[in-house]
PDB file of C-alpha atoms in Angstrom:
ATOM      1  CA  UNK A  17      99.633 147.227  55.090  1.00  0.00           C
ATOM      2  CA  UNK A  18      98.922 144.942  57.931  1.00  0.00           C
ATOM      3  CA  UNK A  19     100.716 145.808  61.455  1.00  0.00           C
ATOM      4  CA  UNK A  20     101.292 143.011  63.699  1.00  0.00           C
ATOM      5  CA  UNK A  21     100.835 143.015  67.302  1.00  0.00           C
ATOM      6  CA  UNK A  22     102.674 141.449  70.258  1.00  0.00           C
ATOM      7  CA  UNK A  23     101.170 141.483  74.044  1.00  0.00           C
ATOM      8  CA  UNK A  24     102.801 140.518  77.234  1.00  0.00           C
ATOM      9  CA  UNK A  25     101.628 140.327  80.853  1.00  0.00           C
ATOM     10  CA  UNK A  26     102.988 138.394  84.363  1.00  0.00           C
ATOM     11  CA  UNK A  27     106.088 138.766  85.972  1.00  0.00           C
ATOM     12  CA  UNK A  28     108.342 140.955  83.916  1.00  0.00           C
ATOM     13  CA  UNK A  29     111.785 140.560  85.953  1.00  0.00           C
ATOM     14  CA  UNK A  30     114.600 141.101  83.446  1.00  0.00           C
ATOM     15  CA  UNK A  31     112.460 143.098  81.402  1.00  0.00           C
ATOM     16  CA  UNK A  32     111.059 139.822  79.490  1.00  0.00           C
ATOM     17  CA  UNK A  33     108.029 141.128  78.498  1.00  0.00           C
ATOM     18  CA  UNK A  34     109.879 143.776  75.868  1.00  0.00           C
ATOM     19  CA  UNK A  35     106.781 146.416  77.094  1.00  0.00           C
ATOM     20  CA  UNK A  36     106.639 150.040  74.891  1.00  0.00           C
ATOM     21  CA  UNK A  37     106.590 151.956  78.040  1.00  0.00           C
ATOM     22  CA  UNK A  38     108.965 154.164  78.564  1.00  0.00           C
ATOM     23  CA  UNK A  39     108.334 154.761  82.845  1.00  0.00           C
ATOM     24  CA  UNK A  40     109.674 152.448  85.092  1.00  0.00           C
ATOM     25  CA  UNK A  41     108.537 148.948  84.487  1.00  0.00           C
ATOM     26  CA  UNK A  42     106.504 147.284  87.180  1.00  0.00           C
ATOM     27  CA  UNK A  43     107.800 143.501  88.452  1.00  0.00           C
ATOM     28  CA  UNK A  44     104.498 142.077  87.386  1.00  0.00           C
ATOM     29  CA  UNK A  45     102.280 142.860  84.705  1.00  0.00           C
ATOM     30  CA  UNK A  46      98.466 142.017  85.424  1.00  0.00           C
ATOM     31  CA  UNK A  47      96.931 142.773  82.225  1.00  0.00           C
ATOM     32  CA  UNK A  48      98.105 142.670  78.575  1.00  0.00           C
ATOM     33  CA  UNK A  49     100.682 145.197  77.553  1.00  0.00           C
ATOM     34  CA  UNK A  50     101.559 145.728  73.729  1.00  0.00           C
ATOM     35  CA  UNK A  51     104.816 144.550  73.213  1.00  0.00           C
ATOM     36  CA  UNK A  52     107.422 146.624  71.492  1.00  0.00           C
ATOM     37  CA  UNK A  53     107.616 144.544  68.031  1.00  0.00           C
ATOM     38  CA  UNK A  54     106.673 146.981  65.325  1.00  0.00           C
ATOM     39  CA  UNK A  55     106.289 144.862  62.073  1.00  0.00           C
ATOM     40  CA  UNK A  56     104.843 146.402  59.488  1.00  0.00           C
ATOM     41  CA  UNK A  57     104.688 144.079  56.631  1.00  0.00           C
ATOM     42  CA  UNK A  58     103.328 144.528  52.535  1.00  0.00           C
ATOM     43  CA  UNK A  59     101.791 140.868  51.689  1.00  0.00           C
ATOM     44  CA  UNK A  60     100.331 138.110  53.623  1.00  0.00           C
ATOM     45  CA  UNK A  61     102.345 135.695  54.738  1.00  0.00           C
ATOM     46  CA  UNK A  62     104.464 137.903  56.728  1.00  0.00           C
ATOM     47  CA  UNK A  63     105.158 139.061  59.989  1.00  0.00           C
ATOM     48  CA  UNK A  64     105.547 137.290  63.465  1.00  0.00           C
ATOM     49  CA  UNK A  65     105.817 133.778  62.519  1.00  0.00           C
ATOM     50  CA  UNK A  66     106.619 132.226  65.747  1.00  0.00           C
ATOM     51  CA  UNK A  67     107.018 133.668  70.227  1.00  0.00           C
ATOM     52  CA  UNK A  68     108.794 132.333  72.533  1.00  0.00           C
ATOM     53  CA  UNK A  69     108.608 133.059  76.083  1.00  0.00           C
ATOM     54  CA  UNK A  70     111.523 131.604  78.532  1.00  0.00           C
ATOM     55  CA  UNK A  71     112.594 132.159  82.402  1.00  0.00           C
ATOM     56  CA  UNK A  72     114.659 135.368  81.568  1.00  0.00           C
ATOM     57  CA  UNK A  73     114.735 136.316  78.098  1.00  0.00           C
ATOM     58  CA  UNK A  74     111.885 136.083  75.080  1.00  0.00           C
ATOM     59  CA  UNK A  75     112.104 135.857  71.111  1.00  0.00           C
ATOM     60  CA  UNK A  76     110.503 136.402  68.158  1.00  0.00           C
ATOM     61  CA  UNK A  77     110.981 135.273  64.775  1.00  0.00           C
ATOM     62  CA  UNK A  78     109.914 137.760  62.018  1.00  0.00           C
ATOM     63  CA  UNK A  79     109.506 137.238  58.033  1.00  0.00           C
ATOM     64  CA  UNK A  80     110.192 140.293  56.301  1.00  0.00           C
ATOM     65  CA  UNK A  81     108.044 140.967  53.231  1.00  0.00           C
ATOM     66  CA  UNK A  82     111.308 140.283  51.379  1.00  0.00           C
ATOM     67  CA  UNK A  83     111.087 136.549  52.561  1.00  0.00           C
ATOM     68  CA  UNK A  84     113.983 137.192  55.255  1.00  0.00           C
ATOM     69  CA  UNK A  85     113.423 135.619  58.664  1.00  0.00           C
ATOM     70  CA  UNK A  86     114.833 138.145  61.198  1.00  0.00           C
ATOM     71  CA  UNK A  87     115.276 137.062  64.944  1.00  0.00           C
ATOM     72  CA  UNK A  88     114.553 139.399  67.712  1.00  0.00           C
ATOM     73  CA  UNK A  89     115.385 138.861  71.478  1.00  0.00           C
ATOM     74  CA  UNK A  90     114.531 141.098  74.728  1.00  0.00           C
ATOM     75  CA  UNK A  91     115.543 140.665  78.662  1.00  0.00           C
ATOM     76  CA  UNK A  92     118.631 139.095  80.031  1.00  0.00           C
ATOM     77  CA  UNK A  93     119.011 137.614  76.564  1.00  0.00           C
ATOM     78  CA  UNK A  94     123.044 138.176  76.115  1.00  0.00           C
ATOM     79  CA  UNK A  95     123.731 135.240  78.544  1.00  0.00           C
ATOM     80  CA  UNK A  96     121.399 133.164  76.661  1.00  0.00           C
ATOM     81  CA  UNK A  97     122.404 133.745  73.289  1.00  0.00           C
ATOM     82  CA  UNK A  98     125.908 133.674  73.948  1.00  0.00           C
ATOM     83  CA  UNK A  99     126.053 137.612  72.649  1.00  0.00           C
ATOM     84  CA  UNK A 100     129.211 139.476  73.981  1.00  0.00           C
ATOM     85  CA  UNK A 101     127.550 142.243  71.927  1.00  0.00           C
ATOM     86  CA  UNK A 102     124.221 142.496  73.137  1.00  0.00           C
ATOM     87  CA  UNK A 103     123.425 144.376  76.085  1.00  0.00           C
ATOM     88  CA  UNK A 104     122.982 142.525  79.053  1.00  0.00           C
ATOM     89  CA  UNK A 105     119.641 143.736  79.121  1.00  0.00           C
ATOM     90  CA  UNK A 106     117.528 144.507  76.029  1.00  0.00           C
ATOM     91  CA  UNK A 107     114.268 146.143  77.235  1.00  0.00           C
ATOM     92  CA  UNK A 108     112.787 146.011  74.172  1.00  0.00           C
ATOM     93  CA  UNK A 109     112.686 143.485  71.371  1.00  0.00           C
ATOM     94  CA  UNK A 110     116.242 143.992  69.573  1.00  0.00           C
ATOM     95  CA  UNK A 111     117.316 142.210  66.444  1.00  0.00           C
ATOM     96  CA  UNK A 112     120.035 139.502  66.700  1.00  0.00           C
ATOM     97  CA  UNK A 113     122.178 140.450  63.877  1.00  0.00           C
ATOM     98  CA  UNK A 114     124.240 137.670  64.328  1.00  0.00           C
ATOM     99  CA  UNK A 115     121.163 134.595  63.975  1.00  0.00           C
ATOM    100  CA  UNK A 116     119.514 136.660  61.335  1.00  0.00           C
ATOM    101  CA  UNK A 117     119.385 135.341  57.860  1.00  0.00           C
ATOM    102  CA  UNK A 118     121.582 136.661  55.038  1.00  0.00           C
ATOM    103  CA  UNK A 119     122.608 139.344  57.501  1.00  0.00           C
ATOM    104  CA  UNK A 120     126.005 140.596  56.755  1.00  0.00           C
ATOM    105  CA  UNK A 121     126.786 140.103  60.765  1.00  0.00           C
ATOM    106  CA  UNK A 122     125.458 137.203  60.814  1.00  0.00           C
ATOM    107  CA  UNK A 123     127.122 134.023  62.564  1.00  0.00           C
ATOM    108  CA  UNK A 124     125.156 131.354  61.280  1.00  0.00           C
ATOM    109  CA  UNK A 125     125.354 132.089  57.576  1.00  0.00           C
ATOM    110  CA  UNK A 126     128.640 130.419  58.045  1.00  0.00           C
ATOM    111  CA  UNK A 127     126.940 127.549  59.235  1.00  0.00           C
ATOM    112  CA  UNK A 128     123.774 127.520  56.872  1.00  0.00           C
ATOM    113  CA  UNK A 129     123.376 126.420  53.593  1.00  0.00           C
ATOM    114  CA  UNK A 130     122.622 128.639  51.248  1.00  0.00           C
ATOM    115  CA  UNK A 131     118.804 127.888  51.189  1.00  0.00           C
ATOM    116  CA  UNK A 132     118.712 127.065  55.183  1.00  0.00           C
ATOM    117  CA  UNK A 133     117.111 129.321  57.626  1.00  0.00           C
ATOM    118  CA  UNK A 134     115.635 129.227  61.179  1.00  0.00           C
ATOM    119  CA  UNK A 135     112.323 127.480  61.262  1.00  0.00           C
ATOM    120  CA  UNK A 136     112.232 126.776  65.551  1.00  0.00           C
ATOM    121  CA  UNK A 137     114.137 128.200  68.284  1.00  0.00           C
ATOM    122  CA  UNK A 138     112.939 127.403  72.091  1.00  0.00           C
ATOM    123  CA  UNK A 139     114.716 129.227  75.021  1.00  0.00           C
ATOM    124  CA  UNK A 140     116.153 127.066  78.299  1.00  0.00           C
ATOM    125  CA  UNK A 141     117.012 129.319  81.413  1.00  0.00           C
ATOM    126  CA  UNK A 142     120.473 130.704  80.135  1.00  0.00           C
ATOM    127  CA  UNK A 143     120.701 129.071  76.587  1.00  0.00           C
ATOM    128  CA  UNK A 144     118.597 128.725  73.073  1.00  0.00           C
ATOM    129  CA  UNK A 145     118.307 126.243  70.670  1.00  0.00           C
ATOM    130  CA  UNK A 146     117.276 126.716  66.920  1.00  0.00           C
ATOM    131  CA  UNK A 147     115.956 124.240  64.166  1.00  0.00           C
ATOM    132  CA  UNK A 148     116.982 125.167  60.765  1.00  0.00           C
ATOM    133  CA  UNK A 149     115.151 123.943  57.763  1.00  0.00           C
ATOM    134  CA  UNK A 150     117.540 121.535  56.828  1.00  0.00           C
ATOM    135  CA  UNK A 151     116.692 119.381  60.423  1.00  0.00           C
ATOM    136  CA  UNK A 152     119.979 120.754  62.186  1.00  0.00           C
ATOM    137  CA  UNK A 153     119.965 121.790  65.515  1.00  0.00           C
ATOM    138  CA  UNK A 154     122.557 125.149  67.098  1.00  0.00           C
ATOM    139  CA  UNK A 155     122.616 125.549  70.492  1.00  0.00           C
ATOM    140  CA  UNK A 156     124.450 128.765  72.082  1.00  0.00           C
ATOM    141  CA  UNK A 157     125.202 130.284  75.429  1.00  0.00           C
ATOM    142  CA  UNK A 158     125.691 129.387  78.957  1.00  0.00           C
ATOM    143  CA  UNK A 159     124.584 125.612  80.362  1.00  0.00           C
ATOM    144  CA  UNK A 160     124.220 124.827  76.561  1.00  0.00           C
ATOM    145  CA  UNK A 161     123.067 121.242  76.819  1.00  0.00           C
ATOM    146  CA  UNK A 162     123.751 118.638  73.877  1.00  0.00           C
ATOM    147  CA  UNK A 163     127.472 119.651  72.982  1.00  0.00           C
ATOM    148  CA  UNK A 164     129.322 117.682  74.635  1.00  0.00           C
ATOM    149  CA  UNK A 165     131.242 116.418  78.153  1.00  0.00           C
ATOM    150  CA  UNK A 166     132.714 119.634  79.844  1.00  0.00           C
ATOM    151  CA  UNK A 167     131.034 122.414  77.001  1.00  0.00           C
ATOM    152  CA  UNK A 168     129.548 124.989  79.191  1.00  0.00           C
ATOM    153  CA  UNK A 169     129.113 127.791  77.150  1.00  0.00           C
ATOM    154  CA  UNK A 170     128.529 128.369  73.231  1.00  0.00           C
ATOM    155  CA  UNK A 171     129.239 131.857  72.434  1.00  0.00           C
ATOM    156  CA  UNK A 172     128.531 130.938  69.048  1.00  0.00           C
ATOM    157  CA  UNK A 173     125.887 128.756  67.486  1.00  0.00           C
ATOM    158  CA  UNK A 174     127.257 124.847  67.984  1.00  0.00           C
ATOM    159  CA  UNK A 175     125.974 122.226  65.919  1.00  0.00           C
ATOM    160  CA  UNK A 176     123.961 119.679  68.563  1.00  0.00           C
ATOM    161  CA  UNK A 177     125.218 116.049  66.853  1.00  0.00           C
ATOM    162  CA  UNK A 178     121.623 114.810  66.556  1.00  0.00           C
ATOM    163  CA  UNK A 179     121.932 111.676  63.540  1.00  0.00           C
ATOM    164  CA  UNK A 180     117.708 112.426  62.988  1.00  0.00           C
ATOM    165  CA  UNK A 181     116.115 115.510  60.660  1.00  0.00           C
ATOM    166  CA  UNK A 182     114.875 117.111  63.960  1.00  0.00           C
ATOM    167  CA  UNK A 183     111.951 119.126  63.570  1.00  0.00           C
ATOM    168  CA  UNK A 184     111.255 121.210  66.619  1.00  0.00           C
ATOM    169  CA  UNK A 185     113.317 121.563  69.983  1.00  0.00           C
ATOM    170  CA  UNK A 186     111.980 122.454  73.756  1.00  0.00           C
ATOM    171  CA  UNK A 187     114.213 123.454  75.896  1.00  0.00           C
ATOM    172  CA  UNK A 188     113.724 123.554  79.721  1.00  0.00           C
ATOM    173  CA  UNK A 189     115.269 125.091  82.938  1.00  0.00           C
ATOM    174  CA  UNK A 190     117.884 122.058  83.309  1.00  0.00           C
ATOM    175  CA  UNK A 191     117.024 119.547  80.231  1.00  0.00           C
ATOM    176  CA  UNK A 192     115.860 119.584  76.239  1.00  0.00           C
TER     177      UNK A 192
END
């Protein structure tokens, strides 16, 4: 069994850095801190496939020795992801039931084909984006960019109308 291992340092406002402590969490971090992913995974090829780090929230997508890609999210993350369910702040990484593949919560499996999945998310200041394997792009929460005149806020995953196979996304503060 191979345990994968997560470490976060610098300002850690929001509680973006997802830290295992249990004390009170200092504003910034100076030197690496394990971060509270525990994946414990049975063949290679599994584990933390992809980190993302954005202004207030983070992410991490996870491949479960079954195949399944699971997402996890931690700091001011239910703004961002357009969550009503989701605390407002998740101190430690917490699974997003609702983007997770062939979850029975799950949002987007009314969206995805049956052999889609996430394959890129990237984080703007109070949104996310996410890639699927089939070159579509969702975009959910507040400022959501790429939906449309006068769409402010995506409190589910929204198809971005994109005529390409896109293949990655970046998202910054104000643009993507």
């Amino acid at each position: 069994m191979v345990h994968h291992q997560m470490y976060g340092f610098g300002r850690n406002d929001s509680q973006k850095l997802g830290l295992t402590s249990k004390k009170a969490q200092p504003e910034t971090v100076l030197l690496p801190r394990r971060v509270d992913l525990r994946c414990s995974v049975r063949n290679f090829g599994s584990g933390i496939v992809m980190v993302r780090a954005g202004v207030n929230h983070s992410a991490a997508l996870v491949r479960r020795s079954s195949g399944q890609l699971e997402l996890y999210a931690w700091g001011k993350c239910q703004e961002a992801l357009g969550m009503s369910n989701m605390q407002q702040q998740a101190r430690v990484p917490t699974c997003v039931q609702a983007l997770t593949q062939n979850h029975e919560k799950s949002i987007l499996k009314k969206e995805l084909l049956d052999s889609e999945y996430l394959v890129d998310i990237s984080l703007g200041e109070d949104c996310s984006f996410c890639v699927t394997s089939m070159g579509r792009c969702f975009a959910f929460g507040s400022n959501t960019l790429g939906l449309g005149p006068g769409i402010v806020v995506a409190s589910e995953p929204a198809a971005v109308d994109i005529p390409d196979f896109v293949v990655s996304v970046q998202a910054g503060a104000s643009h993507v």
